[in-house]
Short mmCIF file of C-alpha atoms in Angstrom, two decimals:
data_model
loop_
_atom_site.label_atom_id
_atom_site.label_comp_id
_atom_site.label_asym_id
_atom_site.label_seq_id
_atom_site.Cartn_x
_atom_site.Cartn_y
_atom_site.Cartn_z
CA MET J 186 -51.31 -10.91 113.62
CA GLU J 187 -50.28 -12.33 117.00
CA ILE J 188 -48.62 -9.71 119.22
CA GLU J 189 -46.70 -10.80 122.30
CA ILE J 190 -44.37 -8.89 124.63
CA ALA J 191 -41.61 -10.43 126.76
CA THR J 192 -40.71 -8.23 129.74
CA ILE J 193 -37.17 -9.49 130.31
CA GLY J 194 -35.33 -6.89 132.40
CA GLY J 195 -36.03 -3.55 134.08
CA TYR J 196 -39.45 -4.54 135.42
CA GLU J 197 -38.27 -5.14 139.00
CA GLU J 198 -35.48 -2.53 139.21
CA VAL J 199 -33.90 0.57 137.66
CA GLY J 200 -31.42 -1.04 135.30
CA ARG J 201 -30.71 -4.01 132.96
CA GLN J 202 -33.49 -2.97 130.57
CA MET J 203 -34.56 -5.54 127.97
CA THR J 204 -37.92 -6.06 126.28
CA ALA J 205 -38.84 -8.18 123.25
CA VAL J 206 -41.87 -7.68 121.01
CA ARG J 207 -43.13 -10.47 118.73
CA ALA J 208 -45.30 -9.44 115.81
CA GLY J 209 -46.26 -12.63 113.96
CA ASP J 210 -43.01 -14.45 113.19
CA ASP J 211 -40.79 -11.41 113.71
CA VAL J 212 -39.20 -10.39 117.01
CA VAL J 213 -37.54 -7.07 117.89
CA ILE J 214 -35.52 -6.65 121.09
CA PHE J 215 -35.50 -3.22 122.71
CA ASP J 216 -32.46 -2.47 124.92
CA MET J 217 -29.95 -4.88 126.45
CA GLY J 218 -28.64 -3.23 129.59
CA LEU J 219 -26.50 -3.67 132.67
CA ASN J 220 -27.64 -3.30 136.30
CA LEU J 221 -24.78 -1.17 137.58
CA SER J 222 -25.75 -1.47 141.27
CA GLN J 223 -25.46 -5.26 141.12
CA VAL J 224 -21.95 -4.84 139.75
CA LEU J 225 -20.91 -2.17 142.26
CA ILE J 226 -22.15 -4.14 145.27
CA HIS J 227 -19.55 -6.83 144.50
CA ASP J 228 -16.26 -5.04 145.08
CA ASN J 229 -13.48 -5.74 142.57
CA VAL J 230 -15.75 -7.80 140.29
CA GLU J 231 -14.56 -7.60 136.67
CA THR J 232 -17.64 -8.22 134.55
CA GLU J 233 -15.46 -8.44 131.42
CA ARG J 234 -14.07 -11.76 132.63
CA MET J 235 -17.36 -13.34 133.70
CA HIS J 236 -19.60 -15.78 131.83
CA SER J 237 -23.09 -14.60 130.80
CA LEU J 238 -24.83 -17.12 133.07
CA ASP J 239 -22.83 -15.94 136.10
CA LEU J 240 -23.73 -12.35 135.29
CA ILE J 241 -27.39 -13.36 134.95
CA ASP J 242 -27.29 -15.16 138.30
CA MET J 243 -25.84 -12.10 140.08
CA GLY J 244 -28.56 -9.90 138.52
CA ALA J 245 -26.10 -7.84 136.49
CA ILE J 246 -27.58 -8.51 133.03
CA PRO J 247 -31.06 -9.56 131.84
CA ASP J 248 -32.05 -13.22 132.11
CA ASP J 249 -32.99 -13.70 128.45
CA ARG J 250 -33.89 -17.39 128.75
CA VAL J 251 -37.58 -16.44 128.37
CA MET J 252 -36.73 -15.69 124.73
CA SER J 253 -36.91 -19.43 124.03
CA ASP J 254 -40.69 -19.17 124.66
CA LEU J 255 -41.17 -16.66 121.83
CA GLU J 256 -42.11 -18.38 118.56
CA GLY J 257 -40.27 -16.19 116.07
CA ASP J 258 -36.95 -14.94 114.71
CA VAL J 259 -35.17 -11.93 116.16
CA GLN J 260 -34.85 -9.37 113.37
CA ALA J 261 -33.22 -6.47 115.25
CA ILE J 262 -31.73 -5.41 118.59
CA VAL J 263 -32.65 -1.76 119.19
CA PRO J 264 -31.05 0.20 122.05
CA THR J 265 -32.82 3.51 122.69
CA HIS J 266 -29.71 5.46 123.79
CA GLY J 267 -26.15 5.01 125.02
CA HIS J 268 -26.52 4.66 128.81
CA LEU J 269 -25.08 1.42 130.19
CA ASP J 270 -28.40 0.32 131.68
CA HIS J 271 -29.58 0.15 128.06
CA ILE J 272 -26.49 -1.01 126.10
CA GLY J 273 -24.20 -2.58 128.75
CA ALA J 274 -25.27 -6.19 128.08
CA ILE J 275 -25.04 -6.07 124.27
CA SER J 276 -21.41 -7.18 124.44
CA LYS J 277 -22.49 -10.17 126.58
CA LEU J 278 -25.80 -11.27 125.02
CA ALA J 279 -26.11 -10.05 121.42
CA HIS J 280 -24.07 -12.95 120.02
CA ARG J 281 -26.97 -15.27 120.90
CA TYR J 282 -29.12 -13.62 118.21
CA ASN J 283 -28.59 -13.57 114.45
CA ALA J 284 -29.75 -9.97 114.18
CA PRO J 285 -28.23 -6.52 113.64
CA VAL J 286 -28.01 -3.85 116.32
CA VAL J 287 -29.94 -0.83 115.00
CA ALA J 288 -29.44 2.53 116.73
CA THR J 289 -28.68 6.21 116.24
CA PRO J 290 -25.10 7.16 115.25
CA PHE J 291 -23.87 8.17 118.73
CA THR J 292 -25.40 5.07 120.34
CA ILE J 293 -23.94 2.78 117.67
CA GLU J 294 -20.49 4.25 118.26
CA LEU J 295 -20.78 3.57 122.01
CA VAL J 296 -21.98 0.00 121.31
CA LYS J 297 -19.02 -0.52 118.98
CA GLN J 298 -16.59 0.65 121.68
CA GLN J 299 -18.27 -1.61 124.24
CA ILE J 300 -17.91 -4.65 121.96
CA GLN J 301 -14.30 -3.84 121.03
CA SER J 302 -13.26 -3.46 124.67
CA GLU J 303 -14.74 -6.86 125.53
CA GLN J 304 -14.04 -9.58 122.98
CA LYS J 305 -14.84 -12.50 125.30
CA PHE J 306 -18.16 -13.38 123.65
CA GLY J 307 -17.15 -12.74 120.04
CA VAL J 308 -20.03 -10.39 119.28
CA GLU J 309 -20.12 -9.98 115.49
CA ASN J 310 -23.65 -8.64 114.96
CA ASP J 311 -23.95 -6.06 112.20
CA LEU J 312 -24.23 -2.48 113.47
CA ILE J 313 -26.74 -0.35 111.53
CA LYS J 314 -27.12 3.41 111.99
CA MET J 315 -30.56 4.96 111.70
CA ASP J 316 -31.33 8.62 112.38
CA PRO J 317 -34.34 9.94 114.32
CA GLY J 318 -37.27 10.35 111.93
CA GLU J 319 -36.24 7.38 109.78
CA SER J 320 -37.87 3.94 109.40
CA MET J 321 -36.90 0.46 108.24
CA THR J 322 -38.82 -2.67 107.28
CA ILE J 323 -38.80 -5.59 109.74
CA GLY J 324 -39.40 -9.04 108.20
CA ASP J 325 -41.85 -9.67 105.35
CA HIS J 326 -45.26 -9.11 106.95
CA GLY J 327 -45.85 -5.38 107.01
CA VAL J 328 -43.95 -4.47 110.19
CA GLU J 329 -41.99 -1.19 110.27
CA LEU J 330 -39.52 0.15 112.83
CA GLU J 331 -39.50 3.95 113.29
CA PHE J 332 -37.25 6.16 115.42
CA VAL J 333 -38.95 9.18 117.05
CA ASN J 334 -36.63 11.86 118.44
CA VAL J 335 -36.78 12.38 122.21
CA THR J 336 -34.73 14.37 124.72
CA HIS J 337 -32.88 12.72 127.60
CA SER J 338 -29.71 13.26 129.64
CA ILE J 339 -27.65 11.90 126.73
CA ILE J 340 -27.57 13.00 123.11
CA ASP J 341 -29.08 11.11 120.15
CA ALA J 342 -31.85 9.39 122.16
CA ILE J 343 -34.97 7.99 120.49
CA ASN J 344 -38.17 6.14 121.30
CA PRO J 345 -38.55 3.27 118.82
CA VAL J 346 -42.02 2.54 117.44
CA LEU J 347 -42.91 -0.84 115.94
CA HIS J 348 -45.76 -0.37 113.46
CA THR J 349 -47.79 -3.59 113.05
CA PRO J 350 -51.10 -4.34 111.28
CA GLU J 351 -52.68 -4.47 114.77
CA GLY J 352 -51.43 -1.02 115.79
CA ALA J 353 -48.20 0.57 116.97
CA ILE J 354 -46.02 -0.60 119.87
CA VAL J 355 -44.31 2.46 121.37
CA TYR J 356 -41.28 1.72 123.56
CA GLY J 357 -41.08 4.84 125.74
CA LEU J 358 -37.77 4.49 127.62
CA ASP J 359 -36.10 7.03 128.54
CA LYS J 360 -37.05 10.68 127.98
CA ARG J 361 -38.09 14.04 129.31
CA MET J 362 -40.23 16.56 127.49
CA ASP J 363 -37.62 19.18 126.59
CA HIS J 364 -38.70 21.79 124.04
CA THR J 365 -35.54 23.93 124.51
CA PRO J 366 -32.61 21.48 124.79
CA VAL J 367 -29.04 22.76 125.04
CA LEU J 368 -27.84 20.29 122.38
CA GLY J 369 -29.85 18.53 119.68
CA ASP J 370 -33.48 18.80 118.58
CA PRO J 371 -36.57 19.08 120.82
CA ILE J 372 -38.76 16.07 121.55
CA ASP J 373 -40.96 15.32 118.52
CA MET J 374 -44.39 15.55 120.16
CA GLN J 375 -46.05 16.23 116.82
CA ARG J 376 -44.98 12.78 115.57
CA PHE J 377 -46.21 11.09 118.76
CA ARG J 378 -49.62 12.74 118.30
CA GLU J 379 -49.72 11.58 114.67
CA ILE J 380 -48.87 7.99 115.65
CA GLY J 381 -51.70 8.06 118.19
CA ARG J 382 -54.19 8.85 115.46
CA GLU J 383 -52.85 6.86 112.48
CA GLY J 384 -54.30 3.54 111.29
CA ASN J 385 -55.19 1.36 114.27
CA GLY J 386 -53.57 3.79 116.69
CA VAL J 387 -51.27 2.65 119.47
CA LEU J 388 -51.82 -0.93 120.60
CA CYS J 389 -49.34 -0.72 123.49
CA TYR J 390 -47.19 1.89 125.22
CA ILE J 391 -44.26 0.70 127.37
CA GLU J 392 -43.25 3.56 129.66
CA ASP J 393 -40.33 4.53 131.91
CA CYS J 394 -41.71 5.18 135.41
CA THR J 395 -38.58 6.64 137.06
CA ASN J 396 -40.29 9.88 138.20
CA ALA J 397 -43.92 8.75 138.01
CA ASN J 398 -44.38 9.41 141.75
CA LYS J 399 -43.27 13.06 141.34
CA GLN J 400 -45.84 15.75 140.73
CA GLY J 401 -45.45 18.50 138.15
CA ARG J 402 -43.21 18.72 135.14
CA THR J 403 -39.54 17.92 134.52
CA PRO J 404 -37.73 21.19 133.68
CA SER J 405 -35.73 21.73 130.49
CA GLU J 406 -31.94 21.29 130.39
CA ARG J 407 -31.89 25.10 129.96
CA VAL J 408 -32.97 25.36 133.61
CA ALA J 409 -30.04 23.22 134.80
CA ARG J 410 -27.70 25.27 132.58
CA GLU J 411 -28.82 28.56 134.18
CA HIS J 412 -28.60 27.07 137.68
CA LEU J 413 -25.07 25.91 136.92
CA ARG J 414 -24.14 29.30 135.47
CA ASP J 415 -25.41 31.02 138.63
CA VAL J 416 -23.42 28.70 140.93
CA LEU J 417 -20.14 28.95 139.01
CA TYR J 418 -20.38 32.71 138.45
CA SER J 419 -20.81 33.11 142.23
CA MET J 420 -17.35 31.51 142.61
CA GLU J 421 -15.61 33.86 140.16
CA ASP J 422 -13.58 35.62 142.88
CA TYR J 423 -12.69 32.44 144.81
CA ASP J 424 -8.93 31.83 144.63
CA GLY J 425 -8.92 28.17 145.69
CA GLY J 426 -9.94 24.88 144.14
CA ILE J 427 -13.23 24.28 142.32
CA VAL J 428 -14.04 20.76 141.14
CA ALA J 429 -17.19 19.74 139.22
CA THR J 430 -18.67 16.32 138.57
CA THR J 431 -21.56 15.18 136.36
CA PHE J 432 -22.68 12.18 134.31
CA SER J 433 -19.90 11.53 131.77
CA SER J 434 -22.54 10.80 129.13
CA HIS J 435 -24.35 14.10 129.74
CA ILE J 436 -22.63 15.95 126.89
CA ALA J 437 -24.88 19.03 127.14
CA ARG J 438 -23.98 19.45 130.82
CA VAL J 439 -20.27 18.88 130.21
CA HIS J 440 -20.41 21.48 127.43
CA SER J 441 -21.98 24.01 129.83
CA LEU J 442 -19.32 23.31 132.48
CA VAL J 443 -16.54 23.85 129.94
CA GLU J 444 -18.11 27.12 128.76
CA PHE J 445 -18.68 28.53 132.26
CA ALA J 446 -15.19 27.55 133.41
CA HIS J 447 -13.78 29.83 130.70
CA ASP J 448 -16.24 32.56 131.69
CA ILE J 449 -14.84 32.66 135.25
CA GLY J 450 -11.24 32.58 134.08
CA ARG J 451 -10.42 28.92 134.64
CA GLN J 452 -9.06 26.25 132.31
CA PRO J 453 -11.48 23.30 132.18
CA VAL J 454 -10.05 19.78 132.00
CA LEU J 455 -12.02 16.50 131.71
CA LEU J 456 -10.66 13.68 133.89
CA GLY J 457 -11.65 10.01 134.06
CA ARG J 458 -11.99 7.15 131.57
CA SER J 459 -15.71 7.58 130.88
CA MET J 460 -15.38 11.38 130.72
CA GLU J 461 -12.77 11.03 127.98
CA LYS J 462 -14.76 8.31 126.19
CA TYR J 463 -18.15 10.05 125.93
CA SER J 464 -16.94 13.61 125.28
CA GLY J 465 -14.24 12.44 122.85
CA THR J 466 -16.79 10.37 120.92
CA ALA J 467 -19.35 13.22 120.81
CA GLU J 468 -16.72 15.65 119.53
CA ARG J 469 -15.42 13.21 116.91
CA LEU J 470 -18.97 12.69 115.56
CA ASP J 471 -19.60 16.48 115.50
CA PHE J 472 -22.36 16.44 118.11
CA VAL J 473 -20.51 19.08 120.12
CA ASP J 474 -17.80 21.67 119.51
CA PHE J 475 -15.33 21.90 122.39
CA PRO J 476 -12.46 24.42 122.56
CA SER J 477 -9.34 23.13 120.81
CA ASP J 478 -7.28 23.40 124.02
CA LEU J 479 -9.67 21.31 126.14
CA GLY J 480 -7.72 18.48 127.77
CA MET J 481 -9.37 15.06 128.15
CA PHE J 482 -7.47 12.43 130.13
CA GLY J 483 -8.73 8.96 130.99
CA HIS J 484 -5.69 6.85 131.88
CA ARG J 485 -4.79 6.86 135.58
CA LYS J 486 -1.19 8.01 135.01
CA SER J 487 -2.17 10.85 132.68
CA VAL J 488 -4.87 11.96 135.15
CA ASP J 489 -2.38 12.05 138.02
CA ARG J 490 0.11 13.96 135.85
CA THR J 491 -2.63 16.50 135.17
CA PHE J 492 -3.41 16.80 138.89
CA LYS J 493 0.30 17.48 139.57
CA ARG J 494 0.31 20.16 136.89
CA ILE J 495 -2.77 21.79 138.43
CA MET J 496 -1.12 21.83 141.87
CA ASN J 497 2.11 23.28 140.40
CA GLU J 498 0.41 25.99 138.33
CA GLY J 499 -2.25 26.83 140.93
CA LYS J 500 -5.67 25.32 141.61
CA GLU J 501 -7.23 28.76 141.11
CA ASN J 502 -6.44 28.54 137.38
CA PHE J 503 -8.33 25.30 136.64
CA LEU J 504 -11.73 23.65 136.84
CA PRO J 505 -11.35 19.84 136.74
CA VAL J 506 -14.54 18.09 135.57
CA VAL J 507 -14.25 14.58 137.01
CA THR J 508 -16.08 11.26 137.26
CA GLY J 509 -17.60 10.15 140.58
CA HIS J 510 -20.95 11.93 141.02
CA GLN J 511 -22.48 8.74 142.50
CA GLY J 512 -19.51 8.12 144.82
CA GLU J 513 -18.30 5.18 142.70
CA PRO J 514 -15.36 3.59 144.58
CA ARG J 515 -12.80 3.84 141.76
CA ALA J 516 -13.93 7.14 140.21
CA MET J 517 -11.79 10.29 140.28
CA LEU J 518 -13.78 12.29 142.84
CA THR J 519 -13.87 9.38 145.29
CA ARG J 520 -10.10 8.98 144.97
CA MET J 521 -9.72 12.71 145.59
CA ALA J 522 -11.96 12.43 148.67
CA ARG J 523 -9.76 9.62 150.02
CA GLY J 524 -6.59 11.62 149.37
CA GLU J 525 -5.37 9.16 146.73
CA THR J 526 -4.52 11.74 144.04
CA PRO J 527 -1.93 14.54 143.80
CA TYR J 528 -4.80 17.07 143.97
CA GLU J 529 -4.95 18.38 147.55
CA LEU J 530 -8.27 19.64 148.87
CA ASP J 531 -8.17 22.60 151.27
CA ASP J 532 -10.67 24.26 153.59
CA GLY J 533 -13.29 26.07 151.55
CA ASP J 534 -12.66 24.34 148.22
CA LYS J 535 -15.85 23.95 146.20
CA ILE J 536 -17.24 20.62 144.92
CA VAL J 537 -20.12 21.04 142.44
CA PHE J 538 -22.32 17.97 141.98
CA SER J 539 -24.17 18.64 138.72
CA ALA J 540 -26.07 15.38 139.19
CA ARG J 541 -28.52 13.82 141.61
CA VAL J 542 -28.09 10.46 143.28
CA ILE J 543 -29.65 7.65 141.28
CA PRO J 544 -32.43 6.51 143.67
CA GLU J 545 -30.99 3.12 144.56
CA PRO J 546 -29.47 2.05 147.92
CA THR J 547 -25.94 1.24 146.65
CA ASN J 548 -25.58 4.63 144.97
CA GLU J 549 -27.11 6.50 147.89
CA GLY J 550 -24.68 4.88 150.34
CA GLN J 551 -21.63 5.52 148.16
CA ARG J 552 -22.57 9.14 147.47
CA TYR J 553 -23.16 9.76 151.20
CA GLN J 554 -19.72 8.35 152.00
CA ALA J 555 -18.02 10.42 149.28
CA GLU J 556 -19.63 13.65 150.49
CA LYS J 557 -18.63 12.92 154.10
CA LEU J 558 -15.02 12.26 153.08
CA LEU J 559 -14.92 15.49 151.05
CA GLY J 560 -16.32 17.40 154.03
CA MET J 561 -13.67 15.91 156.34
CA GLN J 562 -11.04 17.49 154.08
CA GLY J 563 -12.73 20.88 154.41
CA ALA J 564 -14.45 20.93 151.03
CA ARG J 565 -17.89 22.50 150.62
CA VAL J 566 -20.41 20.55 148.59
CA TYR J 567 -22.95 22.08 146.18
CA SER J 568 -25.55 19.35 145.56
CA ASP J 569 -28.20 18.75 142.90
CA ILE J 570 -27.27 21.33 140.27
CA HIS J 571 -29.34 19.22 137.93
CA VAL J 572 -32.61 18.41 136.19
CA SER J 573 -33.80 14.86 135.63
CA GLY J 574 -33.76 13.10 132.28
CA HIS J 575 -37.12 11.46 132.99
CA LEU J 576 -40.77 12.53 132.83
CA CYS J 577 -42.64 13.59 135.95
CA GLN J 578 -46.41 13.14 136.22
CA GLU J 579 -47.54 15.96 133.91
CA GLY J 580 -45.27 14.65 131.15
CA HIS J 581 -46.84 11.21 131.54
CA TYR J 582 -50.34 12.67 131.24
CA GLU J 583 -49.25 14.50 128.07
CA MET J 584 -47.83 11.30 126.52
CA LEU J 585 -50.98 9.29 127.31
CA ASP J 586 -53.08 12.06 125.76
CA ALA J 587 -50.86 12.17 122.65
CA LEU J 588 -50.71 8.39 122.09
CA GLN J 589 -54.07 7.22 123.53
CA PRO J 590 -52.76 3.65 123.81
CA GLN J 591 -55.07 0.64 124.15
CA HIS J 592 -52.63 -1.04 126.58
CA VAL J 593 -49.95 0.31 128.92
CA ILE J 594 -46.98 -1.52 130.47
CA PRO J 595 -45.04 0.32 133.22
CA ALA J 596 -41.25 -0.29 133.11
CA HIS J 597 -37.89 0.91 134.48
CA GLN J 598 -38.84 0.60 138.16
CA ASP J 599 -39.89 -1.77 140.92
CA LEU J 600 -43.47 -2.27 142.14
CA LYS J 601 -43.27 0.73 144.49
CA GLY J 602 -42.01 2.89 141.63
CA PHE J 603 -44.87 1.74 139.40
CA SER J 604 -47.56 2.89 141.84
CA GLY J 605 -47.66 6.56 140.81
CA TYR J 606 -47.88 5.63 137.14
CA VAL J 607 -50.68 3.13 137.71
CA GLY J 608 -52.55 5.81 139.64
CA LEU J 609 -52.32 8.39 136.87
CA CYS J 610 -53.30 5.78 134.26
CA GLU J 611 -56.40 4.99 136.32
CA ASN J 612 -57.16 8.73 136.42
CA GLN J 613 -57.26 8.54 132.62
CA GLY J 614 -59.75 5.64 132.56
CA TYR J 615 -57.37 2.67 132.41
CA ALA J 616 -57.67 -0.25 134.83
CA MET J 617 -55.15 -2.61 136.44
CA GLY J 618 -55.40 -6.10 134.98
CA ARG J 619 -57.52 -4.94 132.03
CA ASP J 620 -55.32 -2.56 130.05
CA VAL J 621 -52.57 -1.61 132.53
CA HIS J 622 -50.21 -4.58 132.82
CA VAL J 623 -47.92 -4.43 135.86
CA THR J 624 -45.48 -7.26 135.30
CA ARG J 625 -42.18 -8.78 136.42
CA ASN J 626 -38.95 -9.82 134.73
CA GLY J 627 -39.31 -12.98 132.65
CA ASN J 628 -43.03 -12.70 131.86
CA LEU J 629 -44.90 -12.89 128.57
CA ILE J 630 -47.91 -10.67 127.84
CA THR J 631 -50.19 -11.61 124.94
CA LEU J 632 -51.93 -8.58 123.46
CA VAL J 633 -53.36 -10.19 120.30
CA ASP J 634 -53.68 -13.99 119.94
#
């Protein structure tokens, strides 16, 4: 069976992930994401109103025109998890393909909301839920799609595996090796080891290289939880304002913040559109159990009303959990830093960043500016109360040992970001140009012809 891989997006940057695999006459697309930095760099751009080709030209969504070079029919669009750099372009590109979107329940719900909020392209693809550990048949030629459970900084994440007569294609974006997660099941390393030794083994492994230049091992979410507990408990006797920010989609971290706020005698409240969206969706689908009195407010007016209430009843009684950990211009924390909300920051108030800066110049600049503005108002910043959602080098070695792939394709980075991963692959006996394929957006790689 001919096996061909189109590396469409995410092979020159962190963002706008999209990869297509052709097995004979059947094609499966993995991820269809947005490049958030390309959107943020254009101030006041409303992507909802823009045509797909304009978004492609500005580098915001994948340039999928290479798909016309694949001789086959798209059978499924498979996002690995619900982050926007993996699902953000589905509402803009999926209508081009007569294929269902297949994903885990939480991811499908986020895709549905994305499509409903943006009707411009008339996306009417079927949405099919599949749980980790389940499989489905693709086409009529012995190809199977399997979901293997992984752990990441969002719940319900998987690595999809395409089983073909020539061997398995494992799409490894995005994960960390967490054996003691705060929410959900541990990464299923046993299944990865089985796949590496079944049938013809693993023909190709496509891997996220975000932390491939970092030595050691990515810690468990339990480590971030204990770090966060230590920081917040140290503030128990502080009688001023404490504000926390984290990734809205990081439900496990939000859950910990809510729990620890109660522990130190404060009422938690979630503020910001994405904070309300992700936590509300997770609670509705029974992925998390929040206290019944937890307030979630996304609309600007309701957020400002909540800020007024906090100021009236006393900042010392509340812990607002807000959007804006990357310094996004229109997020809650950035508005607070600019003095554009009813919440007044005073000398000594605590700002807890339970997130690291995404390593990309736009984010780094915006976060720097936000922290400076907060400091000018007298606030004290607690940075990096966080663990990454991506593998460091020892995790990559463990995955290569488990899967023993014949071919490896680094993804989710630029050429500089690929270097550490290429180096560790070479340490394991692979070679650039032979079985390690460093590629660019818009290329085709033929594995079996």
